[in-house]
Amino acid sequence: MNALYIFLGIVGPWQWIIIGLAILLLFGGKKLPELMKGLGSGIKEFKKATQDEEDEVKKDEKIDKE
């Protein structure tokens, strides 16, 4: 039954703990904050880029309607 949950993408709290420990073992405690900072800045840049693109599309649609 647990294999079915993992296969379907339902991850419980114990699975998250195991995943976290594996990441901690792979990268170490000193490298982890740098990785999270990089991940956060990447997500921020992606959101900004998609927002800029949406603004461009709305601007073009507004010009086309006029």
PDB file of N, CA, C and O in Angstrom:
ATOM      1  N   MET A   1       0.821  -1.195   0.000  1.00  0.00           N
ATOM      2  CA  MET A   1       0.000   0.000   0.000  1.00  0.00           C
ATOM      3  C   MET A   1       0.866   1.260   0.000  1.00  0.00           C
ATOM      4  O   MET A   1       0.542   2.223  -0.656  1.00  0.00           O
ATOM      5  N   ASN A   2       1.979   1.266   0.765  1.00  0.00           N
ATOM      6  CA  ASN A   2       2.860   2.432   0.793  1.00  0.00           C
ATOM      7  C   ASN A   2       3.492   2.674  -0.574  1.00  0.00           C
ATOM      8  O   ASN A   2       3.693   3.814  -0.966  1.00  0.00           O
ATOM      9  N   ALA A   3       3.834   1.593  -1.283  1.00  0.00           N
ATOM     10  CA  ALA A   3       4.414   1.739  -2.611  1.00  0.00           C
ATOM     11  C   ALA A   3       3.409   2.400  -3.546  1.00  0.00           C
ATOM     12  O   ALA A   3       3.776   3.198  -4.404  1.00  0.00           O
ATOM     13  N   LEU A   4       2.133   2.106  -3.367  1.00  0.00           N
ATOM     14  CA  LEU A   4       1.092   2.718  -4.181  1.00  0.00           C
ATOM     15  C   LEU A   4       1.016   4.216  -3.919  1.00  0.00           C
ATOM     16  O   LEU A   4       0.898   5.018  -4.838  1.00  0.00           O
ATOM     17  N   TYR A   5       1.102   4.623  -2.657  1.00  0.00           N
ATOM     18  CA  TYR A   5       1.079   6.047  -2.317  1.00  0.00           C
ATOM     19  C   TYR A   5       2.270   6.780  -2.929  1.00  0.00           C
ATOM     20  O   TYR A   5       2.135   7.879  -3.463  1.00  0.00           O
ATOM     21  N   ILE A   6       3.452   6.202  -2.839  1.00  0.00           N
ATOM     22  CA  ILE A   6       4.635   6.825  -3.412  1.00  0.00           C
ATOM     23  C   ILE A   6       4.515   6.893  -4.930  1.00  0.00           C
ATOM     24  O   ILE A   6       4.853   7.885  -5.553  1.00  0.00           O
ATOM     25  N   PHE A   7       3.988   5.821  -5.529  1.00  0.00           N
ATOM     26  CA  PHE A   7       3.818   5.787  -6.982  1.00  0.00           C
ATOM     27  C   PHE A   7       2.841   6.858  -7.438  1.00  0.00           C
ATOM     28  O   PHE A   7       3.026   7.483  -8.472  1.00  0.00           O
ATOM     29  N   LEU A   8       1.805   7.099  -6.658  1.00  0.00           N
ATOM     30  CA  LEU A   8       0.800   8.090  -7.029  1.00  0.00           C
ATOM     31  C   LEU A   8       1.224   9.513  -6.684  1.00  0.00           C
ATOM     32  O   LEU A   8       0.521  10.457  -7.010  1.00  0.00           O
ATOM     33  N   GLY A   9       2.334   9.678  -6.017  1.00  0.00           N
ATOM     34  CA  GLY A   9       2.817  11.005  -5.710  1.00  0.00           C
ATOM     35  C   GLY A   9       2.365  11.540  -4.371  1.00  0.00           C
ATOM     36  O   GLY A   9       2.589  12.696  -4.062  1.00  0.00           O
ATOM     37  N   ILE A  10       1.747  10.721  -3.560  1.00  0.00           N
ATOM     38  CA  ILE A  10       1.321  11.140  -2.235  1.00  0.00           C
ATOM     39  C   ILE A  10       2.460  10.838  -1.276  1.00  0.00           C
ATOM     40  O   ILE A  10       2.755   9.685  -0.984  1.00  0.00           O
ATOM     41  N   VAL A  11       3.114  11.881  -0.807  1.00  0.00           N
ATOM     42  CA  VAL A  11       4.272  11.705   0.055  1.00  0.00           C
ATOM     43  C   VAL A  11       3.887  12.133   1.462  1.00  0.00           C
ATOM     44  O   VAL A  11       3.443  13.251   1.681  1.00  0.00           O
ATOM     45  N   GLY A  12       4.061  11.232   2.406  1.00  0.00           N
ATOM     46  CA  GLY A  12       3.725  11.501   3.792  1.00  0.00           C
ATOM     47  C   GLY A  12       4.857  12.161   4.544  1.00  0.00           C
ATOM     48  O   GLY A  12       5.943  12.396   3.996  1.00  0.00           O
ATOM     49  N   PRO A  13       4.648  12.458   5.819  1.00  0.00           N
ATOM     50  CA  PRO A  13       5.669  13.155   6.599  1.00  0.00           C
ATOM     51  C   PRO A  13       6.949  12.340   6.776  1.00  0.00           C
ATOM     52  O   PRO A  13       8.041  12.913   6.770  1.00  0.00           O
ATOM     53  N   TRP A  14       6.864  11.033   6.895  1.00  0.00           N
ATOM     54  CA  TRP A  14       8.073  10.218   7.046  1.00  0.00           C
ATOM     55  C   TRP A  14       8.896  10.213   5.769  1.00  0.00           C
ATOM     56  O   TRP A  14      10.125  10.218   5.816  1.00  0.00           O
ATOM     57  N   GLN A  15       8.230  10.223   4.644  1.00  0.00           N
ATOM     58  CA  GLN A  15       8.961  10.277   3.382  1.00  0.00           C
ATOM     59  C   GLN A  15       9.701  11.605   3.242  1.00  0.00           C
ATOM     60  O   GLN A  15      10.826  11.652   2.750  1.00  0.00           O
ATOM     61  N   TRP A  16       9.072  12.712   3.690  1.00  0.00           N
ATOM     62  CA  TRP A  16       9.733  14.016   3.629  1.00  0.00           C
ATOM     63  C   TRP A  16      10.963  14.045   4.533  1.00  0.00           C
ATOM     64  O   TRP A  16      11.987  14.633   4.174  1.00  0.00           O
ATOM     65  N   ILE A  17      10.853  13.416   5.686  1.00  0.00           N
ATOM     66  CA  ILE A  17      11.992  13.359   6.604  1.00  0.00           C
ATOM     67  C   ILE A  17      13.139  12.578   5.974  1.00  0.00           C
ATOM     68  O   ILE A  17      14.304  13.001   6.025  1.00  0.00           O
ATOM     69  N   ILE A  18      12.830  11.457   5.349  1.00  0.00           N
ATOM     70  CA  ILE A  18      13.859  10.643   4.699  1.00  0.00           C
ATOM     71  C   ILE A  18      14.492  11.406   3.538  1.00  0.00           C
ATOM     72  O   ILE A  18      15.720  11.397   3.361  1.00  0.00           O
ATOM     73  N   ILE A  19      13.684  12.099   2.751  1.00  0.00           N
ATOM     74  CA  ILE A  19      14.202  12.903   1.638  1.00  0.00           C
ATOM     75  C   ILE A  19      15.108  14.010   2.169  1.00  0.00           C
ATOM     76  O   ILE A  19      16.191  14.264   1.635  1.00  0.00           O
ATOM     77  N   GLY A  20      14.686  14.675   3.239  1.00  0.00           N
ATOM     78  CA  GLY A  20      15.497  15.735   3.841  1.00  0.00           C
ATOM     79  C   GLY A  20      16.824  15.223   4.359  1.00  0.00           C
ATOM     80  O   GLY A  20      17.866  15.865   4.169  1.00  0.00           O
ATOM     81  N   LEU A  21      16.801  14.077   5.016  1.00  0.00           N
ATOM     82  CA  LEU A  21      18.052  13.491   5.511  1.00  0.00           C
ATOM     83  C   LEU A  21      18.980  13.096   4.366  1.00  0.00           C
ATOM     84  O   LEU A  21      20.196  13.289   4.463  1.00  0.00           O
ATOM     85  N   ALA A  22      18.419  12.576   3.296  1.00  0.00           N
ATOM     86  CA  ALA A  22      19.240  12.200   2.144  1.00  0.00           C
ATOM     87  C   ALA A  22      19.897  13.435   1.527  1.00  0.00           C
ATOM     88  O   ALA A  22      21.091  13.409   1.185  1.00  0.00           O
ATOM     89  N   ILE A  23      19.156  14.513   1.405  1.00  0.00           N
ATOM     90  CA  ILE A  23      19.720  15.752   0.865  1.00  0.00           C
ATOM     91  C   ILE A  23      20.802  16.286   1.787  1.00  0.00           C
ATOM     92  O   ILE A  23      21.860  16.731   1.334  1.00  0.00           O
ATOM     93  N   LEU A  24      20.541  16.242   3.082  1.00  0.00           N
ATOM     94  CA  LEU A  24      21.536  16.708   4.053  1.00  0.00           C
ATOM     95  C   LEU A  24      22.821  15.881   3.973  1.00  0.00           C
ATOM     96  O   LEU A  24      23.920  16.424   4.025  1.00  0.00           O
ATOM     97  N   LEU A  25      22.689  14.575   3.815  1.00  0.00           N
ATOM     98  CA  LEU A  25      23.866  13.717   3.691  1.00  0.00           C
ATOM     99  C   LEU A  25      24.617  13.959   2.386  1.00  0.00           C
ATOM    100  O   LEU A  25      25.843  13.921   2.356  1.00  0.00           O
ATOM    101  N   LEU A  26      23.889  14.213   1.306  1.00  0.00           N
ATOM    102  CA  LEU A  26      24.537  14.417   0.016  1.00  0.00           C
ATOM    103  C   LEU A  26      25.306  15.732  -0.054  1.00  0.00           C
ATOM    104  O   LEU A  26      26.420  15.785  -0.568  1.00  0.00           O
ATOM    105  N   PHE A  27      24.695  16.809   0.436  1.00  0.00           N
ATOM    106  CA  PHE A  27      25.282  18.125   0.254  1.00  0.00           C
ATOM    107  C   PHE A  27      25.958  18.680   1.499  1.00  0.00           C
ATOM    108  O   PHE A  27      26.750  19.611   1.405  1.00  0.00           O
ATOM    109  N   GLY A  28      25.624  18.182   2.658  1.00  0.00           N
ATOM    110  CA  GLY A  28      26.226  18.678   3.890  1.00  0.00           C
ATOM    111  C   GLY A  28      25.534  19.929   4.402  1.00  0.00           C
ATOM    112  O   GLY A  28      24.792  20.598   3.691  1.00  0.00           O
ATOM    113  N   GLY A  29      25.773  20.235   5.658  1.00  0.00           N
ATOM    114  CA  GLY A  29      25.101  21.359   6.305  1.00  0.00           C
ATOM    115  C   GLY A  29      25.561  22.715   5.822  1.00  0.00           C
ATOM    116  O   GLY A  29      24.798  23.676   5.825  1.00  0.00           O
ATOM    117  N   LYS A  30      26.823  22.832   5.400  1.00  0.00           N
ATOM    118  CA  LYS A  30      27.336  24.128   4.972  1.00  0.00           C
ATOM    119  C   LYS A  30      26.848  24.500   3.576  1.00  0.00           C
ATOM    120  O   LYS A  30      26.653  25.671   3.274  1.00  0.00           O
ATOM    121  N   LYS A  31      26.662  23.543   2.723  1.00  0.00           N
ATOM    122  CA  LYS A  31      26.279  23.803   1.337  1.00  0.00           C
ATOM    123  C   LYS A  31      24.767  23.992   1.185  1.00  0.00           C
ATOM    124  O   LYS A  31      24.306  24.648   0.249  1.00  0.00           O
ATOM    125  N   LEU A  32      23.985  23.461   2.101  1.00  0.00           N
ATOM    126  CA  LEU A  32      22.525  23.490   1.995  1.00  0.00           C
ATOM    127  C   LEU A  32      21.952  24.900   1.963  1.00  0.00           C
ATOM    128  O   LEU A  32      21.094  25.186   1.111  1.00  0.00           O
ATOM    129  N   PRO A  33      22.368  25.844   2.831  1.00  0.00           N
ATOM    130  CA  PRO A  33      21.813  27.204   2.736  1.00  0.00           C
ATOM    131  C   PRO A  33      22.101  27.876   1.399  1.00  0.00           C
ATOM    132  O   PRO A  33      21.256  28.594   0.870  1.00  0.00           O
ATOM    133  N   GLU A  34      23.274  27.622   0.840  1.00  0.00           N
ATOM    134  CA  GLU A  34      23.598  28.182  -0.467  1.00  0.00           C
ATOM    135  C   GLU A  34      22.679  27.629  -1.548  1.00  0.00           C
ATOM    136  O   GLU A  34      22.243  28.359  -2.436  1.00  0.00           O
ATOM    137  N   LEU A  35      22.395  26.329  -1.479  1.00  0.00           N
ATOM    138  CA  LEU A  35      21.502  25.715  -2.457  1.00  0.00           C
ATOM    139  C   LEU A  35      20.088  26.282  -2.350  1.00  0.00           C
ATOM    140  O   LEU A  35      19.449  26.579  -3.361  1.00  0.00           O
ATOM    141  N   MET A  36      19.602  26.469  -1.126  1.00  0.00           N
ATOM    142  CA  MET A  36      18.259  27.007  -0.932  1.00  0.00           C
ATOM    143  C   MET A  36      18.179  28.465  -1.387  1.00  0.00           C
ATOM    144  O   MET A  36      17.180  28.896  -1.949  1.00  0.00           O
ATOM    145  N   LYS A  37      19.243  29.224  -1.149  1.00  0.00           N
ATOM    146  CA  LYS A  37      19.283  30.619  -1.587  1.00  0.00           C
ATOM    147  C   LYS A  37      19.233  30.676  -3.117  1.00  0.00           C
ATOM    148  O   LYS A  37      18.515  31.490  -3.691  1.00  0.00           O
ATOM    149  N   GLY A  38      19.996  29.821  -3.758  1.00  0.00           N
ATOM    150  CA  GLY A  38      19.988  29.773  -5.214  1.00  0.00           C
ATOM    151  C   GLY A  38      18.644  29.350  -5.766  1.00  0.00           C
ATOM    152  O   GLY A  38      18.166  29.903  -6.760  1.00  0.00           O
ATOM    153  N   LEU A  39      18.022  28.380  -5.122  1.00  0.00           N
ATOM    154  CA  LEU A  39      16.706  27.925  -5.546  1.00  0.00           C
ATOM    155  C   LEU A  39      15.670  29.039  -5.387  1.00  0.00           C
ATOM    156  O   LEU A  39      14.857  29.281  -6.281  1.00  0.00           O
ATOM    157  N   GLY A  40      15.733  29.751  -4.265  1.00  0.00           N
ATOM    158  CA  GLY A  40      14.798  30.851  -4.026  1.00  0.00           C
ATOM    159  C   GLY A  40      14.964  31.978  -5.025  1.00  0.00           C
ATOM    160  O   GLY A  40      13.977  32.515  -5.533  1.00  0.00           O
ATOM    161  N   SER A  41      16.207  32.323  -5.331  1.00  0.00           N
ATOM    162  CA  SER A  41      16.422  33.403  -6.300  1.00  0.00           C
ATOM    163  C   SER A  41      16.011  32.965  -7.702  1.00  0.00           C
ATOM    164  O   SER A  41      15.501  33.774  -8.479  1.00  0.00           O
ATOM    165  N   GLY A  42      16.187  31.705  -8.019  1.00  0.00           N
ATOM    166  CA  GLY A  42      15.736  31.193  -9.313  1.00  0.00           C
ATOM    167  C   GLY A  42      14.230  31.254  -9.463  1.00  0.00           C
ATOM    168  O   GLY A  42      13.704  31.642 -10.513  1.00  0.00           O
ATOM    169  N   ILE A  43      13.518  30.887  -8.405  1.00  0.00           N
ATOM    170  CA  ILE A  43      12.062  30.945  -8.426  1.00  0.00           C
ATOM    171  C   ILE A  43      11.597  32.393  -8.541  1.00  0.00           C
ATOM    172  O   ILE A  43      10.663  32.708  -9.286  1.00  0.00           O
ATOM    173  N   LYS A  44      12.274  33.294  -7.811  1.00  0.00           N
ATOM    174  CA  LYS A  44      11.921  34.715  -7.860  1.00  0.00           C
ATOM    175  C   LYS A  44      12.095  35.266  -9.278  1.00  0.00           C
ATOM    176  O   LYS A  44      11.232  35.982  -9.790  1.00  0.00           O
ATOM    177  N   GLU A  45      13.205  34.932  -9.924  1.00  0.00           N
ATOM    178  CA  GLU A  45      13.450  35.391 -11.291  1.00  0.00           C
ATOM    179  C   GLU A  45      12.427  34.818 -12.265  1.00  0.00           C
ATOM    180  O   GLU A  45      11.972  35.502 -13.177  1.00  0.00           O
ATOM    181  N   PHE A  46      12.054  33.554 -12.072  1.00  0.00           N
ATOM    182  CA  PHE A  46      11.058  32.933 -12.940  1.00  0.00           C
ATOM    183  C   PHE A  46       9.712  33.631 -12.812  1.00  0.00           C
ATOM    184  O   PHE A  46       9.057  33.927 -13.813  1.00  0.00           O
ATOM    185  N   LYS A  47       9.291  33.923 -11.577  1.00  0.00           N
ATOM    186  CA  LYS A  47       8.028  34.621 -11.361  1.00  0.00           C
ATOM    187  C   LYS A  47       8.056  36.010 -11.981  1.00  0.00           C
ATOM    188  O   LYS A  47       7.077  36.451 -12.586  1.00  0.00           O
ATOM    189  N   LYS A  48       9.186  36.704 -11.839  1.00  0.00           N
ATOM    190  CA  LYS A  48       9.314  38.042 -12.408  1.00  0.00           C
ATOM    191  C   LYS A  48       9.230  37.988 -13.930  1.00  0.00           C
ATOM    192  O   LYS A  48       8.560  38.810 -14.557  1.00  0.00           O
ATOM    193  N   ALA A  49       9.888  37.007 -14.530  1.00  0.00           N
ATOM    194  CA  ALA A  49       9.868  36.876 -15.984  1.00  0.00           C
ATOM    195  C   ALA A  49       8.473  36.555 -16.495  1.00  0.00           C
ATOM    196  O   ALA A  49       8.033  37.109 -17.509  1.00  0.00           O
ATOM    197  N   THR A  50       7.766  35.661 -15.805  1.00  0.00           N
ATOM    198  CA  THR A  50       6.415  35.332 -16.248  1.00  0.00           C
ATOM    199  C   THR A  50       5.478  36.517 -16.061  1.00  0.00           C
ATOM    200  O   THR A  50       4.602  36.757 -16.900  1.00  0.00           O
ATOM    201  N   GLN A  51       5.658  37.286 -15.004  1.00  0.00           N
ATOM    202  CA  GLN A  51       4.827  38.469 -14.784  1.00  0.00           C
ATOM    203  C   GLN A  51       5.100  39.513 -15.869  1.00  0.00           C
ATOM    204  O   GLN A  51       4.172  40.124 -16.389  1.00  0.00           O
ATOM    205  N   ASP A  52       6.362  39.712 -16.220  1.00  0.00           N
ATOM    206  CA  ASP A  52       6.706  40.658 -17.284  1.00  0.00           C
ATOM    207  C   ASP A  52       6.096  40.230 -18.611  1.00  0.00           C
ATOM    208  O   ASP A  52       5.593  41.059 -19.376  1.00  0.00           O
ATOM    209  N   GLU A  53       6.138  38.926 -18.874  1.00  0.00           N
ATOM    210  CA  GLU A  53       5.561  38.405 -20.115  1.00  0.00           C
ATOM    211  C   GLU A  53       4.049  38.614 -20.142  1.00  0.00           C
ATOM    212  O   GLU A  53       3.486  38.994 -21.168  1.00  0.00           O
ATOM    213  N   GLU A  54       3.381  38.364 -19.019  1.00  0.00           N
ATOM    214  CA  GLU A  54       1.933  38.580 -18.950  1.00  0.00           C
ATOM    215  C   GLU A  54       1.596  40.054 -19.161  1.00  0.00           C
ATOM    216  O   GLU A  54       0.623  40.381 -19.839  1.00  0.00           O
ATOM    217  N   ASP A  55       2.407  40.937 -18.591  1.00  0.00           N
ATOM    218  CA  ASP A  55       2.185  42.374 -18.776  1.00  0.00           C
ATOM    219  C   ASP A  55       2.341  42.761 -20.249  1.00  0.00           C
ATOM    220  O   ASP A  55       1.565  43.569 -20.767  1.00  0.00           O
ATOM    221  N   GLU A  56       3.327  42.192 -20.923  1.00  0.00           N
ATOM    222  CA  GLU A  56       3.529  42.467 -22.346  1.00  0.00           C
ATOM    223  C   GLU A  56       2.331  42.003 -23.165  1.00  0.00           C
ATOM    224  O   GLU A  56       1.878  42.700 -24.064  1.00  0.00           O
ATOM    225  N   VAL A  57       1.821  40.807 -22.862  1.00  0.00           N
ATOM    226  CA  VAL A  57       0.679  40.265 -23.598  1.00  0.00           C
ATOM    227  C   VAL A  57      -0.548  41.139 -23.377  1.00  0.00           C
ATOM    228  O   VAL A  57      -1.272  41.465 -24.323  1.00  0.00           O
ATOM    229  N   LYS A  58      -0.800  41.542 -22.141  1.00  0.00           N
ATOM    230  CA  LYS A  58      -1.948  42.400 -21.853  1.00  0.00           C
ATOM    231  C   LYS A  58      -1.811  43.737 -22.568  1.00  0.00           C
ATOM    232  O   LYS A  58      -2.791  44.286 -23.069  1.00  0.00           O
ATOM    233  N   LYS A  59      -0.590  44.272 -22.592  1.00  0.00           N
ATOM    234  CA  LYS A  59      -0.344  45.546 -23.265  1.00  0.00           C
ATOM    235  C   LYS A  59      -0.619  45.409 -24.765  1.00  0.00           C
ATOM    236  O   LYS A  59      -1.249  46.279 -25.364  1.00  0.00           O
ATOM    237  N   ASP A  60      -0.158  44.317 -25.367  1.00  0.00           N
ATOM    238  CA  ASP A  60      -0.381  44.080 -26.799  1.00  0.00           C
ATOM    239  C   ASP A  60      -1.867  43.906 -27.095  1.00  0.00           C
ATOM    240  O   ASP A  60      -2.362  44.403 -28.109  1.00  0.00           O
ATOM    241  N   GLU A  61      -2.580  43.189 -26.221  1.00  0.00           N
ATOM    242  CA  GLU A  61      -4.020  42.988 -26.430  1.00  0.00           C
ATOM    243  C   GLU A  61      -4.764  44.319 -26.321  1.00  0.00           C
ATOM    244  O   GLU A  61      -5.698  44.576 -27.078  1.00  0.00           O
ATOM    245  N   LYS A  62      -4.346  45.158 -25.402  1.00  0.00           N
ATOM    246  CA  LYS A  62      -4.981  46.462 -25.235  1.00  0.00           C
ATOM    247  C   LYS A  62      -4.759  47.335 -26.470  1.00  0.00           C
ATOM    248  O   LYS A  62      -5.668  48.016 -26.927  1.00  0.00           O
ATOM    249  N   ILE A  63      -3.542  47.288 -27.033  1.00  0.00           N
ATOM    250  CA  ILE A  63      -3.239  48.069 -28.228  1.00  0.00           C
ATOM    251  C   ILE A  63      -4.044  47.541 -29.414  1.00  0.00           C
ATOM    252  O   ILE A  63      -4.545  48.321 -30.223  1.00  0.00           O
ATOM    253  N   ASP A  64      -4.181  46.222 -29.539  1.00  0.00           N
ATOM    254  CA  ASP A  64      -4.933  45.628 -30.628  1.00  0.00           C
ATOM    255  C   ASP A  64      -6.411  45.992 -30.587  1.00  0.00           C
ATOM    256  O   ASP A  64      -7.054  46.161 -31.619  1.00  0.00           O
ATOM    257  N   LYS A  65      -6.969  46.133 -29.405  1.00  0.00           N
ATOM    258  CA  LYS A  65      -8.391  46.468 -29.256  1.00  0.00           C
ATOM    259  C   LYS A  65      -8.670  47.907 -29.656  1.00  0.00           C
ATOM    260  O   LYS A  65      -9.752  48.240 -30.082  1.00  0.00           O
ATOM    261  N   GLU A  66      -7.678  48.757 -29.510  1.00  0.00           N
ATOM    262  CA  GLU A  66      -7.870  50.176 -29.851  1.00  0.00           C
ATOM    263  C   GLU A  66      -7.733  50.321 -31.308  1.00  0.00           C
ATOM    264  O   GLU A  66      -8.240  50.559 -32.184  1.00  0.00           O
TER     265      GLU A  66
END
